[in-house]
């Protein structure tokens, strides 16, 4: 249960970084909601990895290699696809709300992918 809690904690911290950066890029840097998500997702991935990677699964970054990045990149694509769909289909949503839904789905996808395909125990 500890790895799940640590993974979710890192994911939530990444989610907060994602939502905050998306907001800043839209409101203060003048980027559109679709463009702002690209650097925000990349930053959230880096923050979540930094916060919890080695503590969550007990492996170094090199242990997963290609599979680690394959899961991470596809999780980012899932995140962006859900965000873009929500923003397109429900433009009344605040971008931060769409970030939360998209990121929660990506966290679930990542947990499954990392635990089953990258860091099998």
XYZ file of C-alpha atoms in Angstrom:
121
model
C 0.000 0.000 0.000
C 2.931 2.354 0.633
C 4.010 2.433 -3.034
C 0.454 3.343 -4.071
C 0.288 6.173 -1.533
C 3.696 7.483 -2.596
C 2.756 7.249 -6.263
C -0.503 9.107 -5.691
C 1.247 11.752 -3.581
C 3.777 12.371 -6.356
C 0.936 12.409 -8.889
C -1.074 14.954 -6.916
C 1.975 17.207 -6.553
C 2.508 16.892 -10.309
C -1.177 17.687 -10.846
C -0.871 20.854 -8.765
C 2.197 21.933 -10.741
C 0.323 21.156 -13.969
C -2.788 23.147 -13.036
C -0.765 26.078 -11.697
C 1.458 26.324 -14.754
C -1.503 25.950 -17.125
C -3.237 28.811 -15.319
C -0.152 31.036 -15.354
C 0.530 30.395 -19.039
C -3.076 31.140 -20.011
C -3.763 34.094 -17.726
C -0.371 35.797 -17.551
C 1.634 34.655 -20.577
C -1.267 34.931 -23.006
C -1.032 31.394 -24.367
C -4.148 29.590 -25.514
C -5.475 26.713 -23.418
C -4.273 24.071 -25.884
C -0.718 25.368 -26.286
C -0.326 26.042 -22.555
C -0.886 22.374 -21.774
C 2.215 21.182 -23.613
C 4.844 22.722 -21.303
C 2.550 22.230 -18.309
C 2.312 18.468 -18.882
C 6.066 18.192 -19.427
C 6.711 20.110 -16.211
C 4.203 18.012 -14.263
C 5.880 14.812 -15.463
C 9.285 16.088 -14.322
C 7.950 17.255 -10.957
C 6.111 13.977 -10.285
C 9.172 11.947 -11.246
C 11.446 14.076 -9.084
C 9.127 13.830 -6.078
C 8.404 10.140 -6.121
C 10.071 7.950 -8.712
C 12.787 6.220 -6.706
C 10.748 6.144 -3.496
C 7.633 4.739 -5.132
C 9.016 1.753 -6.987
C 12.497 1.446 -5.485
C 14.342 1.416 -8.807
C 16.714 3.771 -10.518
C 15.644 5.602 -13.646
C 17.771 3.260 -15.794
C 15.859 0.196 -14.550
C 12.880 0.839 -16.793
C 14.617 2.422 -19.765
C 12.475 2.478 -22.864
C 9.382 1.134 -21.058
C 9.539 3.950 -18.498
C 9.497 6.637 -21.166
C 6.941 4.767 -23.270
C 4.494 4.757 -20.357
C 5.309 8.385 -19.469
C 4.860 9.683 -22.985
C 1.649 7.763 -23.605
C 0.321 8.974 -20.235
C 1.074 12.542 -21.362
C -0.796 11.893 -24.608
C -3.774 10.479 -22.678
C -3.668 13.534 -20.427
C -3.608 15.972 -23.341
C -6.270 14.103 -25.332
C -8.723 14.133 -22.425
C -7.961 17.786 -21.664
C -8.413 18.827 -25.299
C -11.632 16.846 -25.604
C -13.069 18.443 -22.468
C -12.057 21.943 -23.552
C -13.492 21.409 -27.031
C -16.725 19.718 -25.937
C -17.329 21.807 -22.813
C -15.784 25.248 -23.428
C -17.555 26.582 -20.337
C -15.148 24.557 -18.170
C -12.288 26.385 -16.572
C -8.993 24.967 -17.900
C -7.915 23.999 -14.377
C -10.986 21.756 -14.042
C -10.154 20.013 -17.315
C -6.552 19.627 -16.088
C -7.785 17.857 -12.961
C -9.917 15.342 -14.856
C -7.263 14.703 -17.490
C -4.494 14.373 -14.932
C -6.451 11.961 -12.753
C -6.984 9.718 -15.762
C -3.283 9.961 -16.628
C -2.301 9.135 -13.029
C -4.415 5.968 -13.189
C -2.929 5.028 -16.547
C 0.598 5.698 -15.268
C 0.131 3.661 -12.107
C -1.066 0.701 -14.126
C 1.667 1.058 -16.742
C 4.554 1.602 -14.356
C 3.523 -1.117 -11.951
C 2.754 -3.742 -14.636
C 5.196 -3.023 -17.440
C 8.118 -1.096 -16.016
C 8.690 -2.018 -12.385
C 7.212 -5.472 -11.996
C 7.949 -7.000 -8.636
